[in-house]
Coordinates of C-alpha atoms in Angstrom, one line a residue:
M1 CA 65.0 155.4 182.1
K2 CA 68.2 154.1 180.5
K3 CA 66.9 152.6 177.2
A4 CA 66.9 155.0 174.3
L5 CA 63.8 154.5 172.2
L6 CA 63.1 155.6 168.7
I7 CA 59.3 155.5 169.2
L8 CA 58.2 155.4 165.6
V9 CA 60.1 152.2 165.0
V10 CA 58.1 150.6 167.8
L11 CA 54.9 151.5 166.1
V12 CA 55.6 149.9 162.7
Q13 CA 56.2 146.3 161.7
L14 CA 58.7 146.7 158.9
Q15 CA 57.9 145.1 155.6
V16 CA 59.8 144.6 152.3
W17 CA 59.4 147.4 149.8
G18 CA 61.8 146.4 147.0
Q19 CA 64.7 147.0 149.4
T20 CA 68.3 147.4 148.2
P21 CA 70.8 145.7 150.5
I22 CA 73.6 147.7 152.0
K23 CA 77.1 146.9 153.3
V24 CA 78.2 148.4 156.6
E25 CA 81.0 148.3 159.1
I26 CA 80.9 149.1 162.8
S27 CA 83.9 148.6 165.1
G28 CA 85.0 149.9 168.5
S29 CA 85.3 148.8 172.1
I30 CA 83.0 148.1 175.0
F31 CA 84.4 148.6 178.5
N32 CA 83.1 147.6 182.0
I33 CA 81.7 144.3 180.6
T34 CA 80.5 141.8 183.2
A35 CA 82.1 138.4 182.6
G36 CA 79.7 135.9 181.2
K37 CA 77.1 138.5 180.4
D38 CA 76.4 140.4 177.1
D39 CA 79.5 139.1 175.3
S40 CA 78.4 140.3 171.9
V41 CA 77.0 143.4 170.1
K42 CA 74.3 143.4 167.5
I43 CA 72.7 145.5 164.8
S44 CA 69.0 145.2 165.0
H45 CA 65.6 146.7 164.4
Y46 CA 63.7 147.5 167.6
F47 CA 60.0 146.9 168.2
G48 CA 59.6 147.7 171.9
G49 CA 60.1 145.9 175.1
T50 CA 62.8 143.3 174.5
N51 CA 61.6 142.7 170.9
Y52 CA 64.5 143.0 168.5
K53 CA 65.1 141.6 165.1
D54 CA 68.9 141.0 164.7
Y55 CA 70.8 141.2 161.5
L56 CA 74.5 141.2 162.4
A57 CA 76.4 140.2 165.5
A58 CA 80.0 140.2 166.7
K59 CA 81.7 138.8 169.7
I60 CA 83.5 141.2 172.1
D61 CA 87.0 140.0 172.7
K62 CA 88.9 139.9 176.0
K63 CA 90.1 143.5 175.5
G64 CA 86.5 144.7 174.8
N65 CA 87.0 145.2 171.1
Y66 CA 84.6 144.1 168.4
A67 CA 84.1 144.4 164.7
L68 CA 80.7 144.1 162.9
K69 CA 80.8 143.8 159.2
G70 CA 78.2 142.6 156.7
T71 CA 75.1 143.2 154.7
L72 CA 71.8 144.6 155.9
P73 CA 68.4 144.5 154.0
S74 CA 68.4 148.3 153.2
K75 CA 69.4 151.7 154.4
D76 CA 67.3 152.4 157.5
Y77 CA 67.1 153.3 161.2
Y78 CA 68.7 150.5 163.2
V79 CA 69.9 150.1 166.7
F80 CA 73.3 149.1 168.0
R81 CA 72.7 147.0 171.0
L82 CA 74.3 145.2 173.9
G83 CA 71.8 143.0 175.6
N84 CA 68.7 145.1 176.1
Q85 CA 70.5 148.4 175.9
H86 CA 70.7 150.2 172.6
I87 CA 71.5 153.4 170.8
N88 CA 69.9 154.5 167.5
I89 CA 72.0 154.4 164.3
I90 CA 71.1 155.6 160.8
L91 CA 72.8 153.3 158.3
R92 CA 73.4 153.9 154.6
D93 CA 75.3 151.9 152.0
T94 CA 79.0 151.7 153.0
S95 CA 78.4 153.3 156.4
K96 CA 81.5 153.0 158.6
L97 CA 80.9 153.8 162.3
R98 CA 83.1 153.7 165.3
I99 CA 81.3 153.2 168.6
H100 CA 82.9 153.0 172.0
A101 CA 80.6 152.5 175.0
D102 CA 80.3 151.7 178.7
A103 CA 78.5 148.3 179.1
K104 CA 76.9 149.6 182.3
N105 CA 75.3 152.6 180.7
L106 CA 75.4 152.3 176.9
V107 CA 72.8 155.0 176.2
Y108 CA 74.4 157.8 178.1
V109 CA 78.1 156.9 178.0
H110 CA 79.2 156.3 174.5
S111 CA 80.9 158.0 171.6
L112 CA 79.8 157.5 168.0
A113 CA 81.9 158.6 165.0
G114 CA 80.9 158.4 161.3
S115 CA 77.3 159.4 161.5
D116 CA 76.4 162.9 162.7
E117 CA 72.7 162.3 162.0
S118 CA 72.8 159.3 164.3
N119 CA 74.3 161.4 167.1
Q120 CA 71.5 164.0 166.5
V121 CA 68.8 161.4 166.8
N122 CA 70.2 160.0 170.1
E123 CA 70.5 163.5 171.5
F124 CA 66.9 164.3 170.7
V125 CA 65.7 161.0 172.1
R126 CA 67.5 161.6 175.4
E127 CA 66.1 165.2 175.7
M128 CA 62.6 163.9 174.9
Q129 CA 62.8 161.2 177.5
A130 CA 64.0 163.6 180.1
Y131 CA 61.2 165.9 179.3
N132 CA 58.6 163.1 179.3
A133 CA 59.9 162.0 182.7
K134 CA 59.4 165.5 184.2
R135 CA 56.0 165.8 182.6
D136 CA 54.9 162.5 184.1
S137 CA 56.3 163.4 187.5
A138 CA 54.4 166.7 187.4
S139 CA 51.2 164.9 186.4
N140 CA 51.6 162.4 189.3
L141 CA 52.3 165.2 191.7
L142 CA 49.2 167.0 190.6
K143 CA 47.1 163.9 191.3
M144 CA 48.6 163.5 194.7
H145 CA 48.4 167.2 195.7
P146 CA 45.6 168.9 193.7
E147 CA 45.6 171.7 196.2
N148 CA 49.0 172.8 194.9
G149 CA 47.8 172.7 191.3
E150 CA 48.7 176.3 190.4
A151 CA 52.3 176.1 191.7
I152 CA 52.9 172.7 190.0
N153 CA 51.5 174.0 186.7
Q154 CA 53.6 177.2 186.9
S155 CA 56.7 175.1 187.6
F156 CA 56.1 172.8 184.7
Q157 CA 55.4 175.6 182.3
T158 CA 59.1 176.5 182.4
I159 CA 60.0 172.9 181.6
Y160 CA 57.5 172.8 178.8
Y161 CA 58.7 176.0 177.1
N162 CA 62.3 175.0 177.5
F163 CA 61.7 171.8 175.7
Q164 CA 59.6 173.5 173.0
S165 CA 62.4 175.9 172.4
Y166 CA 64.9 173.1 172.2
K167 CA 62.7 171.2 169.7
Q168 CA 62.4 174.3 167.4
R169 CA 66.2 174.7 167.4
Y170 CA 66.6 171.0 166.7
M171 CA 64.3 171.1 163.7
A172 CA 66.0 174.2 162.4
M173 CA 69.4 172.6 162.6
N174 CA 68.3 169.3 161.1
Q175 CA 66.2 170.4 158.2
N176 CA 65.9 167.9 155.3
T177 CA 67.7 165.1 157.2
P178 CA 66.6 161.7 158.6
A179 CA 67.4 163.1 162.1
L180 CA 63.9 164.7 162.1
L181 CA 62.1 161.4 162.5
P182 CA 61.9 161.2 166.3
V183 CA 60.4 164.7 166.5
I184 CA 57.2 163.2 165.3
S185 CA 56.9 161.4 168.7
S186 CA 57.0 164.7 170.5
I187 CA 54.2 166.5 168.7
E188 CA 50.4 166.4 168.9
V189 CA 49.6 165.6 165.3
D190 CA 46.0 166.9 165.4
K191 CA 47.1 170.2 166.9
E192 CA 50.4 170.5 165.0
F193 CA 49.5 168.9 161.7
A194 CA 51.5 171.5 159.6
T195 CA 54.7 170.6 161.5
Y196 CA 54.0 166.9 161.2
E197 CA 53.4 167.2 157.5
S198 CA 56.5 169.2 157.0
I199 CA 58.7 166.6 158.9
V200 CA 57.2 163.7 156.9
K201 CA 57.9 165.4 153.6
Q202 CA 61.5 166.3 154.6
I203 CA 62.4 162.8 155.8
T204 CA 60.7 161.2 152.9
E205 CA 62.7 163.2 150.4
S206 CA 66.0 162.9 152.4
F207 CA 65.9 159.2 153.2
A208 CA 63.8 157.5 150.5
G209 CA 64.2 153.8 150.4
S210 CA 64.1 153.4 154.2
P211 CA 61.4 150.9 155.3
V212 CA 60.8 153.0 158.4
I213 CA 60.3 156.1 156.3
E214 CA 57.9 154.3 154.0
A215 CA 55.9 153.1 157.0
T216 CA 55.9 156.7 158.3
R217 CA 54.7 158.0 154.9
Q218 CA 51.9 155.5 154.9
Q219 CA 50.9 156.5 158.4
Y220 CA 50.8 160.1 157.2
Q221 CA 48.7 159.3 154.2
E222 CA 46.2 157.4 156.4
K223 CA 46.1 160.4 158.8
V224 CA 45.3 162.7 155.8
R225 CA 42.5 160.3 154.7
Q226 CA 41.1 160.4 158.2
M227 CA 41.2 164.1 158.3
E228 CA 39.6 164.5 154.9
A229 CA 36.8 162.1 156.0
M230 CA 36.2 164.2 159.1
N231 CA 36.5 167.5 157.2
F232 CA 34.4 166.6 154.2
L233 CA 32.1 169.5 154.9
S234 CA 34.8 172.1 155.3
P235 CA 34.4 175.3 153.2
G236 CA 35.2 174.8 149.6
K237 CA 34.5 171.1 149.6
V238 CA 31.8 169.8 147.2
A239 CA 28.8 168.8 149.3
P240 CA 28.1 165.1 148.9
D241 CA 25.4 164.5 146.4
F242 CA 22.3 162.3 147.2
T243 CA 18.9 161.4 146.0
Q244 CA 15.9 161.0 148.3
N245 CA 12.1 160.9 147.8
D246 CA 9.9 163.9 148.4
V247 CA 6.5 164.0 150.1
N248 CA 5.0 162.5 146.9
G249 CA 7.5 159.7 146.6
K250 CA 9.3 161.5 143.7
P251 CA 13.2 161.3 143.9
V252 CA 14.9 164.7 144.3
T253 CA 18.7 165.0 143.8
L254 CA 20.7 167.7 145.6
S255 CA 22.8 168.4 142.5
S256 CA 19.6 169.2 140.6
L257 CA 19.6 172.5 142.5
R258 CA 22.9 173.7 141.2
G259 CA 22.8 177.3 140.2
N260 CA 21.1 178.2 143.5
V261 CA 22.4 178.9 146.9
V262 CA 21.0 176.0 148.9
L263 CA 20.4 175.7 152.6
L264 CA 20.4 172.0 153.3
D265 CA 18.4 171.8 156.5
F266 CA 18.2 168.6 158.7
W267 CA 15.2 168.7 160.9
A268 CA 12.1 166.7 162.2
S269 CA 8.6 167.4 163.4
W270 CA 9.5 166.2 166.8
C271 CA 12.6 168.5 167.2
G272 CA 11.7 171.5 169.3
P273 CA 14.7 173.7 168.4
C274 CA 14.1 172.9 164.7
R275 CA 10.5 174.0 164.8
A276 CA 11.6 177.2 166.7
E277 CA 14.1 178.0 163.9
N278 CA 11.7 177.4 161.1
P279 CA 10.1 180.9 161.1
N280 CA 13.6 182.4 160.5
V281 CA 14.2 180.0 157.6
V282 CA 10.8 180.9 156.1
A283 CA 11.5 184.6 156.4
L284 CA 14.9 184.2 154.7
Y285 CA 13.5 182.1 152.0
D286 CA 10.8 184.7 151.2
K287 CA 13.5 187.4 151.2
Y288 CA 15.9 185.7 148.8
K289 CA 14.0 183.1 146.8
D290 CA 13.8 185.3 143.7
K291 CA 17.6 185.9 143.9
G292 CA 18.6 182.3 143.6
F293 CA 18.2 181.0 147.2
T294 CA 16.3 177.8 148.1
V295 CA 16.0 175.3 150.9
M296 CA 16.2 171.5 150.8
S297 CA 14.8 170.1 154.0
V298 CA 15.8 166.5 155.1
S299 CA 13.4 165.2 157.7
L300 CA 14.4 162.7 160.3
D301 CA 10.8 161.8 160.9
K302 CA 9.6 158.2 161.0
E303 CA 5.8 159.0 160.6
K304 CA 4.8 160.6 157.3
Q305 CA 1.7 162.3 158.5
K306 CA 3.5 164.1 161.4
W307 CA 6.1 165.2 158.8
L308 CA 3.5 166.6 156.5
D309 CA 1.5 168.3 159.3
A310 CA 4.7 170.1 160.5
I311 CA 5.5 171.3 156.9
A312 CA 2.0 172.7 156.6
K313 CA 1.8 174.2 160.1
D314 CA 5.2 175.9 159.9
K315 CA 4.5 177.1 156.3
L316 CA 7.6 175.6 154.8
V317 CA 6.5 176.5 151.3
W318 CA 9.7 175.5 149.4
P319 CA 9.2 172.4 147.2
N320 CA 12.3 170.4 148.3
H321 CA 11.2 168.3 151.3
V322 CA 12.7 164.8 151.4
S323 CA 12.8 161.9 153.8
D324 CA 13.1 158.1 153.9
L325 CA 11.3 158.0 157.3
K326 CA 14.1 156.1 158.9
F327 CA 14.4 158.4 161.9
W328 CA 18.2 158.7 162.9
S329 CA 19.0 156.0 160.3
N330 CA 18.0 158.4 157.5
E331 CA 20.5 157.7 154.7
V332 CA 21.3 161.3 154.0
A333 CA 21.8 162.1 157.7
K334 CA 24.3 159.2 157.8
L335 CA 26.0 160.4 154.7
Y336 CA 26.4 163.9 156.3
Q337 CA 27.4 162.3 159.7
V338 CA 24.6 164.2 161.4
T339 CA 24.6 163.6 165.1
G340 CA 22.2 166.3 166.2
I341 CA 19.5 168.5 164.8
P342 CA 18.9 171.2 163.7
F343 CA 21.9 170.9 161.4
T344 CA 22.4 173.0 158.3
V345 CA 24.9 173.1 155.4
L346 CA 24.9 176.3 153.3
I347 CA 25.9 175.4 149.7
D348 CA 26.9 177.8 146.9
K349 CA 25.7 177.8 143.3
E350 CA 28.5 175.4 142.3
G351 CA 27.6 172.9 144.9
K352 CA 30.4 173.7 147.3
V353 CA 30.1 174.1 151.1
I354 CA 30.0 177.7 152.3
A355 CA 29.5 176.9 156.0
T356 CA 27.8 174.5 158.4
K357 CA 25.6 174.9 161.5
L358 CA 24.4 178.4 160.5
R359 CA 21.2 179.5 162.3
G360 CA 19.4 182.6 163.2
P361 CA 21.4 185.8 163.0
Q362 CA 24.5 184.0 161.6
L363 CA 22.5 182.6 158.7
E364 CA 20.9 185.9 158.0
A365 CA 24.2 187.8 158.1
T366 CA 25.8 185.2 155.7
L367 CA 23.0 185.5 153.2
Q368 CA 23.1 189.3 153.4
Q369 CA 26.8 189.2 152.5
L370 CA 26.1 186.7 149.6
F371 CA 23.2 188.6 148.1
G372 CA 24.3 192.2 149.0
F373 CA 21.2 193.2 151.0

């Protein structure tokens, strides 16, 4: 694959964020040019495929020389391109670069002076592309010859660890510089969020004012919002408050139970595992109710009488039983993103989540630790 690709630039459509124009100069020479083809070089933004937005262009003379000089919208990540070949360049105000390159292989045969950070980016992109090609080759080989899976995986492990070692060295050498940007394309954000977050913070501080950096920052903020939405029941988070009617039609609010340790228990009369767990919950309620422990049961029933009969039969004597009788559309269940029952949330006296999905011995052990017996 001959085309260097700064992947993050492909993912964002650049917008105007109060940009400050910059003046730049790039000069040099291109050799091995085919007559009548690719007779000019350009400074552009790249959006994937053959999609470029050009800003400056200069003709290449008969000797292969060119000189680009002019104003760009802002400091940013750009590409220097010849036709559909390009290399990545980081441009700031008054940047002066010298680029000499082979028209037949611009990406791998060029010299770039005046921007060490641009050279670093291009080096990483080349290493990442080489690694991705080997990974894809191993994956295809595995599909074709699954009987050789162990040998193929062992062989690829060396390639994997070599690239990871290279990436760690690269990050250490390019701390707090814009050259860190392409590393984001090589990590699994969900599994390596701390690394992702660190890179975003470093490039945001080191290259503020770049539209690509602003877009990257916004992507990061959206990812944080998504994670917070998914992890809203993580320990220490305040349990979402709600109000729902009890068996007598009287509204009960979760926050009215503050000052108690509360087991929020999602269940239903038709749920076999829930009914099997109820004796354990009853025993724990009896043991700790005088020490500040209570239960709030949210039923996913849709027939009131069956709900009431199950409460009586299972001797669920605590007062806080609520339901809107909407089955899986129960509003509290939707609020807590319940996808299966039984589902529990243990909440401390301040209304903060202690843990979720505690049942049986795990619930008992946690309450023993909280109450000391």
